[in-house]
Amino acid sequence: MPRKMVVIFGASNILWMVFAVSQAFKIDIFPESKIIAQIGDSISLTCSTTGCESPSFSWRTQIDSPLNGKVRNEGTKSTLTMDPVSLGNEHYYLCTVICESQKLERGIPVEIYSFPKDPEIHLSGPLEVGKPVTVTCLVPDVYPFERLEIELLKGNRSVKTQDFLEVSEMKSQETKSLEVTFTPIDEDIGKALVCQATLHINEIDSQPQVRETTKKLQVYISPKDTVISVNPSTSLQEGDSVTMTCTSEGLPAPQIFWSKKLDNGNLQLLSENATLTLIAMRMEDSGIYMCEGVNLVGKDRKEVKLIVQVAPGDTTILISPSSILEEGRSVNMTCSSDGLPAPKILWSRLLSNGDLQPLSENTTLTLTSTKMEDSGIYVCEGINQVGISRKEVELIIQVAPKDIRLTAFPSESVKEGDTVIISCTCGNVPQTLIILKKKAGSGYIVLKSTDGAYTIHRAQLEDAGVYECESKNEVGLQLRSITLDVKGRESNKHYFSPELLVLYCASSLIIPAIGMIIYFARKANMKGSYSLVEAQKSKV
Ligand SMILES: *[C@@H]1O[C@H](CO)[C@@H](O)[C@H](O)[C@H]1NC(C)=O
Ligand SMILES: *[C@@H]1O[C@H](CO)[C@@H](O)[C@H](O)[C@H]1NC(C)=O
Ligand SMILES: *[C@@H]1O[C@H](CO)[C@@H](O)[C@H](O)[C@H]1NC(C)=O
Ligand SMILES: *[C@@H]1O[C@H](CO)[C@@H](O)[C@H](O)[C@H]1NC(C)=O
């Protein structure tokens, strides 16, 4: 630049000397010194004369390139207009005026620049604390770029300054940029990123062209520290409600998404609210719930497992083949109990004192070769943390009637008028029907018995005969029979067994004997007739 200026002053001195020769004839040019114009502007150079009636003007550039402008001559003035100004206008322009035999010339340099737009700030990605990012500060369509300086400031501090001193072969507008890579820290949040471009086009005026772009540092923080709070608990019972609240730290504040993990691994979106409330929960609502905090730069997840427990529901018992069995058969008793967590099974036997005797923790309780003593009440319990569900079953082991005994008391051979008890007992086999019968002709007469006993008061001769006991249940039948013999008496009035009296009279104890007599007398009285005399007589 300074060298150019020297050239300009040199030319002016020569012109001045030419002008000095003819005092009356003068040439002026406007603007007087150099003109600086931006590409696209419109500028005019005006050349005027004094001291000449009809001057003749001509314009040229110092190196004889095209004018790239329009000339208008009006009397003593000539105007060269460049509209729009282009790179082709950067010349030293000369105006020549001829007046008769005199010739005058004035020149002016036209300097061109291009600096049409504010810088642009570009980021390689969202600004995240701790993650390096590249900032590009871009200045478009600059000419002459060797006079450009770009500075990037963060907050009030300069980060980098760059100029572009390499000289290019061709005149052209170029886009220049500065690049800085840095790692944002928490303190950078809210700071301003400033890109300042300065084009030093005129050192003399010391008024550089400055353009500036400011971008607020929008620093992001990826979601982190995601926390779930569950009220009342992650362990719930059917029908309960639960409220889960999720928080996640980040900048900008993460948006919360609640979803449930399905069995196939997919996620089912439940809510976009931080708080998720589930009401009237069911067992199927058990599972993994996921909260996700999401913002522009990332996501953070947290999971929670909910267990909805169901108190053991119905406990059921299946018996194969049946709860009533014949002795010796096997039986499978299978217990099932619903619930969550799955209940544990406990089989026990109910004892007569009400206690439970544990037998098995298997679902199926098998009794092989059952005996009568296996009969009783079996209890299955379904047990989990929530409770116990209980079911009972009565097992009956049937035994065919056995050990049947048919007896006549006092004897199978009695005298007329005696009392005889015919009794049938059937061991200890339950569920056994006992029928006492007496043979009559070709058939039987069923006797009205109580607990297998039939009492004949004052046996008659016709009470003699065959008595039969039929003992039966679903499993079997047994028959027993006895023959009762009833002997006739000489006198129907004697009721007492002489042997008995002899037995007692044989003892020397008279008083007890009399007591015994009174006892028998009373007994006889009850039966109707009695004669003490005859009784005395018979003992003698
Ligand atoms: C620093 O920059 C801020 C704006 O980012 C401005 O308000 C403040 O005045 C500046 N401080 C100094 C010392 O330049
Ligand atoms: C989120 O909560 C607001 C009230 O806080 C409610 O209006 C909206 O329906 C809720 N959205 C979902 C998806 O539950
Ligand atoms: C009991 O279960 C076992 C095993 O399942 C089976 O082999 C057997 O036949 C069953 N017994 C009865 C009486 O059902
Ligand atoms: C439980 O079942 C297993 C096999 O299924 C068997 O070995 C075990 O003896 C059974 N326990 C009882 C107490 O029945």
Coordinates of C-alpha atoms and ligand atoms in Angstrom, one line a residue:
M1 CA 0.0 0.0 0.0
P2 CA 2.6 2.6 0.9
R3 CA 4.3 2.0 -2.4
K4 CA 1.1 2.6 -4.3
M5 CA 0.7 5.9 -2.5
V6 CA 4.2 7.0 -3.6
V7 CA 3.2 6.3 -7.2
I8 CA 0.1 8.5 -6.7
F9 CA 2.0 11.4 -5.3
G10 CA 4.6 11.1 -8.0
A11 CA 1.9 11.4 -10.7
S12 CA 0.3 14.4 -9.0
N13 CA 3.6 16.3 -9.1
I14 CA 4.0 15.8 -12.8
L15 CA 0.4 16.9 -13.4
W16 CA 1.0 19.9 -11.2
M17 CA 3.9 20.9 -13.4
V18 CA 1.8 20.6 -16.6
F19 CA -0.9 22.7 -14.9
A20 CA 1.6 25.3 -13.8
V21 CA 2.4 26.1 -17.5
S22 CA -1.1 27.4 -18.3
Q23 CA -2.6 29.3 -15.4
A24 CA -6.1 29.8 -16.9
F25 CA -6.8 26.2 -17.8
K26 CA -7.6 23.9 -14.7
I27 CA -8.7 20.4 -14.1
D28 CA -10.4 19.0 -10.9
I29 CA -11.5 15.5 -10.0
F30 CA -13.9 14.4 -7.4
P31 CA -13.4 12.7 -5.0
E32 CA -10.0 14.2 -4.6
S33 CA -8.0 11.3 -3.2
K34 CA -8.7 7.6 -3.4
I35 CA -12.1 6.1 -3.3
I36 CA -12.9 2.9 -1.5
A37 CA -16.0 1.0 -2.7
Q38 CA -17.6 -2.2 -1.9
I39 CA -18.5 -4.6 -4.6
G40 CA -22.1 -4.0 -5.5
D41 CA -22.0 -0.3 -4.6
S42 CA -22.5 2.5 -7.0
I43 CA -19.8 5.1 -7.4
S44 CA -19.1 8.0 -9.6
L45 CA -15.9 9.9 -10.5
T46 CA -16.4 13.4 -11.7
C47 CA -13.8 15.3 -13.8
S48 CA -14.4 19.1 -14.2
T49 CA -12.5 22.0 -15.9
T50 CA -12.3 25.7 -15.6
G51 CA -10.7 28.1 -18.1
C52 CA -11.9 26.2 -21.2
E53 CA -14.9 26.9 -23.4
S54 CA -15.4 23.4 -24.8
P55 CA -13.1 20.8 -23.2
S56 CA -12.9 17.3 -24.6
F57 CA -12.8 14.5 -21.9
S58 CA -11.6 11.0 -22.0
W59 CA -11.2 8.3 -19.3
R60 CA -8.8 5.4 -19.1
T61 CA -7.2 3.2 -16.5
Q62 CA -3.5 3.3 -16.0
I63 CA -2.9 -0.1 -17.4
D64 CA -5.4 0.4 -20.2
S65 CA -8.0 -2.2 -19.1
P66 CA -11.7 -1.7 -19.8
L67 CA -13.3 1.1 -17.8
N68 CA -16.2 -1.0 -16.6
G69 CA -18.3 2.1 -16.2
K70 CA -20.3 4.6 -18.1
V71 CA -19.1 8.0 -19.1
R72 CA -21.4 11.1 -19.4
N73 CA -20.0 14.4 -20.7
E74 CA -21.9 17.6 -19.8
G75 CA -20.2 20.8 -20.8
T76 CA -17.2 21.3 -18.5
K77 CA -17.9 18.1 -16.6
S78 CA -17.5 14.4 -17.3
T79 CA -18.8 11.7 -15.0
L80 CA -17.7 8.0 -14.9
T81 CA -20.3 5.9 -13.1
M82 CA -19.6 2.4 -11.9
D83 CA -22.8 0.7 -11.1
P84 CA -22.5 -1.9 -9.7
V85 CA -18.9 -1.8 -8.6
S86 CA -17.1 -5.0 -9.4
L87 CA -13.6 -6.4 -9.0
G88 CA -13.0 -5.1 -12.5
N89 CA -13.1 -1.6 -11.1
E90 CA -10.1 -1.8 -9.0
H91 CA -7.8 0.5 -11.0
Y92 CA -6.1 3.9 -11.0
Y93 CA -8.5 5.9 -13.2
L94 CA -7.3 8.8 -15.3
C95 CA -9.3 11.7 -16.6
T96 CA -7.7 13.5 -19.6
V97 CA -9.0 16.8 -20.9
I98 CA -7.9 18.6 -24.0
C99 CA -8.6 22.3 -24.5
E100 CA -7.4 23.4 -28.0
S101 CA -3.6 22.6 -27.8
Q102 CA -3.6 22.1 -24.1
K103 CA -3.9 18.7 -22.4
L104 CA -4.5 18.1 -18.7
E105 CA -4.8 14.8 -16.8
R106 CA -5.9 13.9 -13.2
G107 CA -6.0 10.4 -11.7
I108 CA -7.7 8.7 -8.8
P109 CA -7.3 5.2 -7.4
V110 CA -10.4 3.1 -6.9
E111 CA -10.0 0.5 -4.2
I112 CA -12.5 -2.4 -4.0
Y113 CA -13.5 -4.6 -1.1
S114 CA -16.0 -7.2 -0.3
F115 CA -17.3 -7.8 3.2
P116 CA -21.0 -8.3 2.7
K117 CA -22.1 -10.5 5.5
D118 CA -21.7 -11.1 9.3
P119 CA -19.6 -14.1 10.2
E120 CA -21.3 -17.4 10.7
I121 CA -20.7 -19.6 13.7
H122 CA -21.0 -23.3 13.2
L123 CA -20.7 -26.1 15.8
S124 CA -19.7 -29.6 15.0
G125 CA -22.4 -30.8 17.3
P126 CA -24.4 -29.9 20.4
L127 CA -22.2 -28.5 23.1
E128 CA -21.9 -31.0 25.8
V129 CA -20.0 -30.5 29.0
G130 CA -16.9 -32.7 28.7
K131 CA -17.2 -33.4 25.1
P132 CA -14.9 -31.7 22.6
V133 CA -16.6 -29.6 20.0
T134 CA -15.2 -27.8 17.0
V135 CA -16.4 -24.2 16.4
T136 CA -16.0 -22.8 13.0
C137 CA -16.2 -19.1 12.4
L138 CA -16.9 -18.4 8.8
V139 CA -16.6 -15.1 6.9
P140 CA -18.2 -15.3 3.5
D141 CA -17.2 -13.5 0.2
V142 CA -14.2 -11.5 1.5
Y143 CA -12.0 -9.4 -0.7
P144 CA -9.1 -8.7 -0.2
F145 CA -8.8 -11.5 2.3
E146 CA -5.2 -10.8 3.1
R147 CA -6.5 -7.9 5.1
L148 CA -9.0 -10.1 7.0
E149 CA -8.5 -11.0 10.6
I150 CA -10.9 -13.3 12.4
E151 CA -11.1 -13.6 16.2
L152 CA -13.1 -16.0 18.3
L153 CA -13.9 -15.0 21.8
K154 CA -15.5 -17.1 24.5
G155 CA -17.1 -15.0 27.2
N156 CA -14.7 -12.0 27.2
R157 CA -11.6 -13.9 26.5
S158 CA -10.0 -14.4 23.1
V159 CA -9.7 -18.0 22.1
K160 CA -8.0 -17.6 18.8
T161 CA -7.1 -15.0 16.2
Q162 CA -6.2 -15.7 12.6
D163 CA -5.2 -13.7 9.5
F164 CA -4.9 -14.8 5.9
L165 CA -1.7 -13.2 4.6
E166 CA -1.0 -15.5 1.7
V167 CA -1.4 -13.6 -1.5
S168 CA -3.6 -15.1 -4.2
E169 CA -2.8 -15.0 -7.9
M170 CA -6.3 -14.0 -8.9
K171 CA -8.6 -11.3 -7.7
S172 CA -11.6 -13.1 -6.1
Q173 CA -14.0 -13.0 -3.2
E174 CA -13.3 -15.9 -0.9
T175 CA -14.9 -17.4 2.2
K176 CA -12.4 -17.7 5.0
S177 CA -12.8 -19.4 8.3
L178 CA -11.2 -20.0 11.7
E179 CA -11.6 -23.3 13.5
V180 CA -11.2 -24.0 17.2
T181 CA -11.8 -27.2 19.1
F182 CA -12.5 -27.0 22.8
T183 CA -14.1 -29.0 25.5
P184 CA -16.9 -27.2 27.3
I185 CA -16.9 -27.1 31.1
D186 CA -19.8 -26.2 33.4
E187 CA -18.6 -22.6 33.7
D188 CA -19.2 -22.2 29.9
I189 CA -22.9 -22.5 30.4
G190 CA -24.5 -19.2 29.4
K191 CA -21.3 -17.6 28.1
A192 CA -21.3 -16.0 24.7
L193 CA -19.3 -17.2 21.8
V194 CA -18.3 -14.2 19.6
C195 CA -16.8 -14.3 16.2
Q196 CA -15.3 -11.0 15.1
A197 CA -14.2 -10.4 11.6
T198 CA -12.1 -7.3 10.8
L199 CA -11.2 -6.1 7.3
H200 CA -8.3 -3.7 7.4
I201 CA -9.0 -1.8 4.2
N202 CA -7.8 1.6 5.2
E203 CA -4.9 2.0 7.6
I204 CA -4.9 5.8 7.2
D205 CA -8.5 6.3 8.3
S206 CA -7.8 3.6 11.0
Q207 CA -11.4 2.8 10.8
P208 CA -11.5 -0.9 10.0
Q209 CA -14.6 -2.7 8.9
V210 CA -15.8 -4.9 11.7
R211 CA -18.5 -7.5 11.6
E212 CA -19.4 -9.6 14.6
T213 CA -21.7 -12.5 15.4
T214 CA -22.6 -13.6 18.9
K215 CA -23.9 -17.0 19.8
K216 CA -24.9 -17.8 23.3
L217 CA -23.2 -21.0 24.4
Q218 CA -26.0 -23.4 24.7
V219 CA -24.3 -26.1 26.7
Y220 CA -26.1 -29.4 27.1
I221 CA -25.7 -32.0 29.7
S222 CA -26.7 -35.5 28.8
P223 CA -29.3 -37.0 31.2
K224 CA -27.7 -38.7 34.3
D225 CA -28.5 -39.6 37.9
T226 CA -31.9 -41.0 36.9
V227 CA -33.7 -41.9 40.1
I228 CA -37.0 -43.7 40.7
S229 CA -39.0 -43.5 43.8
V230 CA -41.8 -45.9 44.5
N231 CA -44.7 -45.4 46.8
P232 CA -45.7 -47.4 48.8
S233 CA -43.4 -50.3 47.7
T234 CA -42.2 -52.4 44.8
S235 CA -43.9 -55.4 46.5
L236 CA -47.6 -55.1 46.1
Q237 CA -50.7 -57.1 46.5
E238 CA -53.4 -57.6 43.9
G239 CA -55.7 -54.6 43.8
D240 CA -53.1 -52.2 45.2
S241 CA -52.1 -48.9 43.6
V242 CA -48.6 -47.7 43.2
T243 CA -47.1 -44.3 42.3
M244 CA -43.6 -44.2 40.8
T245 CA -41.8 -40.9 40.3
C246 CA -38.7 -40.5 38.2
T247 CA -36.2 -37.7 38.1
S248 CA -33.3 -37.3 35.8
E249 CA -30.6 -34.6 35.8
G250 CA -29.6 -32.9 32.5
L251 CA -29.6 -29.7 30.5
P252 CA -32.0 -29.0 29.1
A253 CA -34.1 -30.8 31.7
P254 CA -34.7 -34.3 30.4
Q255 CA -38.1 -35.4 29.3
I256 CA -39.3 -38.5 31.2
F257 CA -40.7 -41.6 29.6
W258 CA -42.1 -44.5 31.5
S259 CA -42.4 -47.9 29.8
K260 CA -42.8 -51.5 30.7
K261 CA -40.6 -54.3 29.5
L262 CA -42.6 -56.9 27.7
D263 CA -41.9 -60.6 27.7
N264 CA -40.6 -60.3 24.1
G265 CA -38.1 -57.6 25.2
N266 CA -40.0 -54.8 23.6
L267 CA -40.9 -51.7 25.5
Q268 CA -44.5 -50.6 25.9
L269 CA -44.7 -46.8 26.4
L270 CA -46.9 -46.0 29.4
S271 CA -46.5 -42.3 30.1
E272 CA -44.6 -39.2 29.2
N273 CA -45.0 -37.9 32.7
A274 CA -42.5 -38.1 35.5
T275 CA -45.1 -39.6 37.7
L276 CA -46.7 -42.9 36.8
T277 CA -49.6 -44.3 38.8
L278 CA -50.9 -47.8 38.4
I279 CA -54.2 -48.6 40.0
A280 CA -56.0 -51.8 40.8
M281 CA -53.0 -53.8 40.0
R282 CA -53.1 -57.4 38.9
M283 CA -50.6 -60.2 38.9
E284 CA -49.9 -59.5 35.2
D285 CA -48.7 -56.0 36.1
S286 CA -45.7 -57.5 37.8
G287 CA -42.5 -56.9 35.8
I288 CA -39.8 -54.4 35.0
Y289 CA -40.7 -50.8 34.6
M290 CA -38.3 -48.5 33.0
C291 CA -37.9 -44.7 33.3
E292 CA -35.9 -42.9 30.7
G293 CA -34.7 -39.4 30.8
V294 CA -34.2 -38.0 27.3
N295 CA -32.9 -34.7 26.0
L296 CA -31.2 -33.5 22.8
V297 CA -27.8 -35.0 23.7
G298 CA -28.6 -38.3 25.3
K299 CA -30.7 -40.5 27.5
D300 CA -30.3 -42.3 30.8
R301 CA -32.4 -45.2 32.0
K302 CA -33.4 -46.7 35.3
E303 CA -35.4 -49.8 36.0
V304 CA -37.6 -50.9 38.8
K305 CA -39.1 -54.3 39.3
L306 CA -42.6 -54.5 40.7
I307 CA -44.1 -57.7 42.1
V308 CA -47.8 -58.0 42.5
Q309 CA -48.5 -60.8 44.8
V310 CA -51.7 -62.7 44.9
A311 CA -52.7 -64.3 48.2
P312 CA -52.9 -68.0 47.6
G313 CA -56.2 -68.4 45.9
D314 CA -58.2 -71.6 45.9
T315 CA -56.3 -74.7 46.9
T316 CA -57.7 -77.7 45.3
I317 CA -57.2 -81.4 45.8
L318 CA -57.6 -84.0 43.2
I319 CA -57.8 -87.6 44.4
S320 CA -57.1 -90.6 42.2
P321 CA -58.9 -92.9 42.1
S322 CA -61.3 -91.9 45.0
S323 CA -61.5 -90.7 48.5
I324 CA -63.2 -94.0 49.5
L325 CA -60.9 -96.9 48.8
E326 CA -60.6 -100.6 49.5
E327 CA -57.9 -101.6 51.8
G328 CA -54.7 -102.4 50.0
R329 CA -55.3 -100.0 47.1
S330 CA -53.1 -97.0 46.3
V331 CA -54.2 -93.4 46.2
N332 CA -52.7 -90.2 44.8
M333 CA -53.8 -87.0 46.4
T334 CA -52.6 -84.0 44.3
C335 CA -52.9 -80.5 45.7
S336 CA -52.7 -77.3 43.7
S337 CA -52.7 -73.8 44.9
D338 CA -52.7 -70.5 42.9
G339 CA -50.7 -67.5 44.0
L340 CA -47.8 -65.3 43.4
P341 CA -45.1 -66.0 44.5
A342 CA -46.1 -69.6 43.7
P343 CA -47.2 -71.2 47.0
K344 CA -45.3 -74.0 48.6
I345 CA -47.4 -77.1 49.2
L346 CA -47.5 -78.9 52.5
W347 CA -49.4 -82.1 53.1
S348 CA -50.2 -83.0 56.6
R349 CA -52.5 -85.4 58.5
L350 CA -55.0 -84.0 61.0
L351 CA -54.5 -85.9 64.2
S352 CA -57.3 -86.5 66.7
N353 CA -55.9 -83.9 69.1
G354 CA -56.3 -81.3 66.3
D355 CA -52.5 -81.1 65.5
L356 CA -51.2 -81.4 62.0
Q357 CA -48.6 -84.1 61.3
P358 CA -46.5 -83.0 58.3
L359 CA -46.2 -85.6 55.6
S360 CA -44.8 -84.2 52.4
E361 CA -43.9 -81.1 50.5
N362 CA -44.6 -82.7 47.2
T363 CA -47.7 -81.7 45.4
T364 CA -48.8 -85.3 45.2
L365 CA -49.1 -87.4 48.3
T366 CA -49.1 -91.1 47.4
L367 CA -50.3 -93.8 49.8
T368 CA -49.5 -97.2 48.6
S369 CA -51.2 -100.4 50.0
T370 CA -53.5 -98.4 52.2
K371 CA -54.7 -99.8 55.5
M372 CA -57.7 -98.9 57.5
E373 CA -55.6 -96.8 59.8
D374 CA -54.8 -94.5 56.8
S375 CA -58.4 -93.4 57.0
G376 CA -58.7 -89.8 58.3
I377 CA -58.5 -86.2 57.3
Y378 CA -55.6 -85.0 55.1
V379 CA -54.8 -81.3 54.9
C380 CA -53.1 -79.5 52.0
E381 CA -51.7 -76.0 52.6
G382 CA -50.6 -73.6 49.9
I383 CA -48.1 -71.3 51.7
N384 CA -46.4 -68.1 50.4
Q385 CA -45.3 -64.8 51.9
V386 CA -48.8 -63.5 51.6
G387 CA -50.7 -66.2 53.4
I388 CA -51.9 -69.8 53.7
S389 CA -54.7 -71.4 51.9
R390 CA -55.9 -74.7 53.3
K391 CA -58.0 -77.5 52.0
E392 CA -59.0 -80.8 53.7
V393 CA -60.0 -84.1 52.4
E394 CA -61.4 -87.1 54.2
L395 CA -59.9 -90.4 53.1
I396 CA -61.9 -93.5 53.9
I397 CA -60.2 -96.9 53.6
Q398 CA -62.9 -99.5 53.4
V399 CA -62.3 -102.9 54.8
A400 CA -64.6 -105.9 54.2
P401 CA -66.5 -106.9 57.3
K402 CA -64.4 -109.3 59.3
D403 CA -64.2 -110.8 62.8
I404 CA -68.0 -111.0 63.0
R405 CA -69.1 -112.5 66.2
L406 CA -72.7 -113.6 66.8
T407 CA -73.4 -114.5 70.5
A408 CA -76.3 -115.3 72.7
F409 CA -76.1 -114.1 76.3
P410 CA -76.2 -115.7 78.7
S411 CA -76.2 -118.8 76.6
E412 CA -77.4 -120.4 73.4
S413 CA -79.4 -122.7 75.5
V414 CA -81.9 -121.0 77.8
K415 CA -85.0 -121.9 79.7
E416 CA -88.4 -120.7 79.0
G417 CA -88.9 -117.2 80.6
D418 CA -85.2 -116.3 80.5
T419 CA -83.9 -113.1 79.1
V420 CA -81.6 -113.6 76.2
I421 CA -79.5 -111.0 74.3
I422 CA -78.5 -111.9 70.8
S423 CA -75.7 -109.7 69.7
C424 CA -73.7 -109.2 66.6
T425 CA -70.4 -107.4 66.6
C426 CA -68.2 -106.7 63.6
G427 CA -64.8 -105.9 64.8
N428 CA -63.9 -102.2 64.3
V429 CA -64.8 -101.9 60.6
P430 CA -66.7 -98.7 60.0
Q431 CA -69.4 -98.2 57.5
T432 CA -70.7 -101.7 58.0
L433 CA -74.4 -102.5 58.1
I434 CA -75.5 -105.2 60.5
I435 CA -78.7 -107.0 60.0
L436 CA -80.0 -109.5 62.5
K437 CA -82.5 -112.0 61.2
K438 CA -84.3 -115.1 62.4
K439 CA -85.0 -118.0 60.2
A440 CA -88.7 -118.5 59.7
G441 CA -89.8 -121.3 57.4
S442 CA -88.1 -120.8 54.1
G443 CA -87.2 -117.2 54.7
Y444 CA -86.0 -114.8 57.5
I445 CA -87.6 -112.3 59.7
V446 CA -85.5 -109.2 60.2
L447 CA -85.2 -108.3 63.9
K448 CA -85.3 -104.8 65.2
S449 CA -81.9 -104.6 66.7
T450 CA -80.1 -101.8 68.5
D451 CA -76.3 -101.6 67.7
G452 CA -76.4 -105.2 66.6
A453 CA -78.2 -106.4 69.7
Y454 CA -81.6 -108.0 70.0
T455 CA -83.1 -108.7 73.4
I456 CA -85.7 -111.5 74.0
H457 CA -87.5 -110.8 77.2
R458 CA -89.0 -114.0 78.7
A459 CA -88.0 -116.4 76.1
Q460 CA -90.8 -118.6 74.8
L461 CA -90.3 -122.0 73.3
E462 CA -91.0 -120.5 69.9
D463 CA -88.0 -118.1 70.3
A464 CA -85.8 -121.1 69.7
G465 CA -84.3 -121.4 66.2
V466 CA -81.6 -120.2 63.9
Y467 CA -80.5 -116.6 64.2
E468 CA -78.3 -115.0 61.6
C469 CA -76.2 -111.9 61.5
E470 CA -75.5 -110.3 58.1
S471 CA -72.7 -107.8 58.1
K472 CA -72.0 -105.9 54.9
N473 CA -70.5 -102.8 53.4
E474 CA -69.5 -101.7 49.9
V475 CA -66.5 -104.0 50.0
G476 CA -67.9 -107.2 51.3
L477 CA -70.4 -109.3 53.2
Q478 CA -70.1 -111.8 56.1
L479 CA -72.7 -114.1 57.6
R480 CA -72.8 -115.8 61.0
S481 CA -75.5 -117.8 62.6
I482 CA -76.3 -119.5 65.9
T483 CA -79.1 -121.8 67.1
L484 CA -81.0 -120.8 70.2
D485 CA -82.4 -123.6 72.3
V486 CA -85.2 -122.7 74.7
K487 CA -86.1 -125.4 77.2
G488 CA -89.6 -125.7 78.7
R489 CA -90.0 -125.5 82.6
E490 CA -92.0 -127.6 85.0
S491 CA -93.4 -124.5 86.5
N492 CA -93.7 -121.4 84.6
K493 CA -93.7 -119.4 87.9
H494 CA -90.1 -120.0 88.7
Y495 CA -88.0 -117.2 87.4
F496 CA -84.8 -117.5 89.4
S497 CA -81.9 -119.5 88.5
P498 CA -81.6 -122.0 91.4
E499 CA -77.9 -122.3 90.8
L500 CA -77.5 -118.6 91.5
L501 CA -79.5 -118.9 94.7
V502 CA -77.5 -122.0 95.7
L503 CA -74.4 -120.1 95.0
Y504 CA -75.3 -117.3 97.3
C505 CA -77.0 -119.5 99.9
A506 CA -74.1 -121.8 100.2
S507 CA -72.3 -119.0 101.7
S508 CA -72.7 -118.5 105.5
L509 CA -73.5 -114.9 105.0
I510 CA -77.3 -114.9 105.6
I511 CA -77.8 -111.2 105.5
P512 CA -76.1 -110.7 102.2
A513 CA -78.1 -113.6 100.9
I514 CA -81.3 -111.9 102.1
G515 CA -80.2 -108.8 100.4
M516 CA -79.7 -110.7 97.3
I517 CA -83.1 -112.2 97.6
I518 CA -84.6 -108.7 98.0
Y519 CA -82.7 -107.7 95.0
F520 CA -84.1 -110.5 92.9
A521 CA -87.5 -109.9 94.4
R522 CA -87.5 -106.4 93.3
K523 CA -86.3 -107.5 89.9
A524 CA -89.1 -110.1 89.8
N525 CA -91.6 -107.4 90.9
M526 CA -90.7 -105.3 88.0
K527 CA -91.4 -108.2 85.7
G528 CA -94.9 -108.7 87.2
S529 CA -95.4 -111.7 89.6
Y530 CA -93.3 -113.0 92.5
S531 CA -93.7 -115.4 95.4
L532 CA -91.3 -115.2 98.3
V533 CA -92.7 -118.3 99.8
E534 CA -92.1 -120.3 96.6
A535 CA -88.7 -118.7 96.3
Q536 CA -87.9 -119.8 99.9
K537 CA -89.3 -123.2 99.2
S538 CA -87.3 -123.7 96.1
K539 CA -84.0 -123.0 97.9
V540 CA -84.6 -125.6 100.5
Ligands
LIG1 C1 -18.0 -9.7 29.6 O1 -19.0 -10.1 28.7 C2 -20.3 -9.8 29.2 C3 -21.2 -10.4 28.2 O2 -20.8 -11.7 27.8 C4 -20.4 -8.3 29.4 O3 -21.7 -8.1 29.9 C5 -19.4 -7.9 30.4 O4 -19.5 -6.5 30.5 C6 -18.0 -8.2 29.9 N1 -17.0 -7.9 30.9 C7 -15.9 -7.4 30.6 C8 -15.0 -7.1 31.7 O5 -15.6 -7.1 29.4
LIG2 C1 -49.4 -36.0 32.5 O1 -49.9 -35.3 33.6 C2 -50.8 -34.3 33.3 C3 -51.1 -33.6 34.6 O2 -50.0 -33.4 35.4 C4 -52.0 -34.8 32.6 O3 -52.8 -33.8 32.2 C5 -51.6 -35.7 31.4 O4 -52.7 -36.3 30.9 C6 -50.6 -36.7 31.8 N1 -50.1 -37.4 30.7 C7 -50.0 -38.7 30.6 C8 -49.6 -39.3 29.3 O5 -50.3 -39.4 31.6
LIG3 C1 -50.2 -92.2 41.2 O1 -49.3 -91.5 40.5 C2 -48.3 -92.3 39.9 C3 -47.3 -91.4 39.3 O2 -48.0 -90.4 38.6 C4 -48.9 -93.3 38.9 O3 -47.9 -94.1 38.4 C5 -49.9 -94.1 39.6 O4 -50.6 -94.9 38.7 C6 -50.9 -93.3 40.3 N1 -51.8 -94.1 41.1 C7 -53.1 -93.9 41.2 C8 -53.9 -94.8 42.1 O5 -53.7 -93.0 40.5
LIG4 C1 -41.3 -86.2 46.8 O1 -41.1 -86.6 45.4 C2 -39.9 -87.1 45.2 C3 -39.8 -87.4 43.7 O2 -40.8 -86.8 43.0 C4 -39.6 -88.4 45.9 O3 -38.4 -88.9 45.7 C5 -39.8 -88.1 47.4 O4 -39.7 -89.3 48.1 C6 -41.2 -87.5 47.7 N1 -41.3 -87.1 49.1 C7 -42.3 -87.4 49.8 C8 -42.2 -87.0 51.3 O5 -43.3 -88.1 49.4

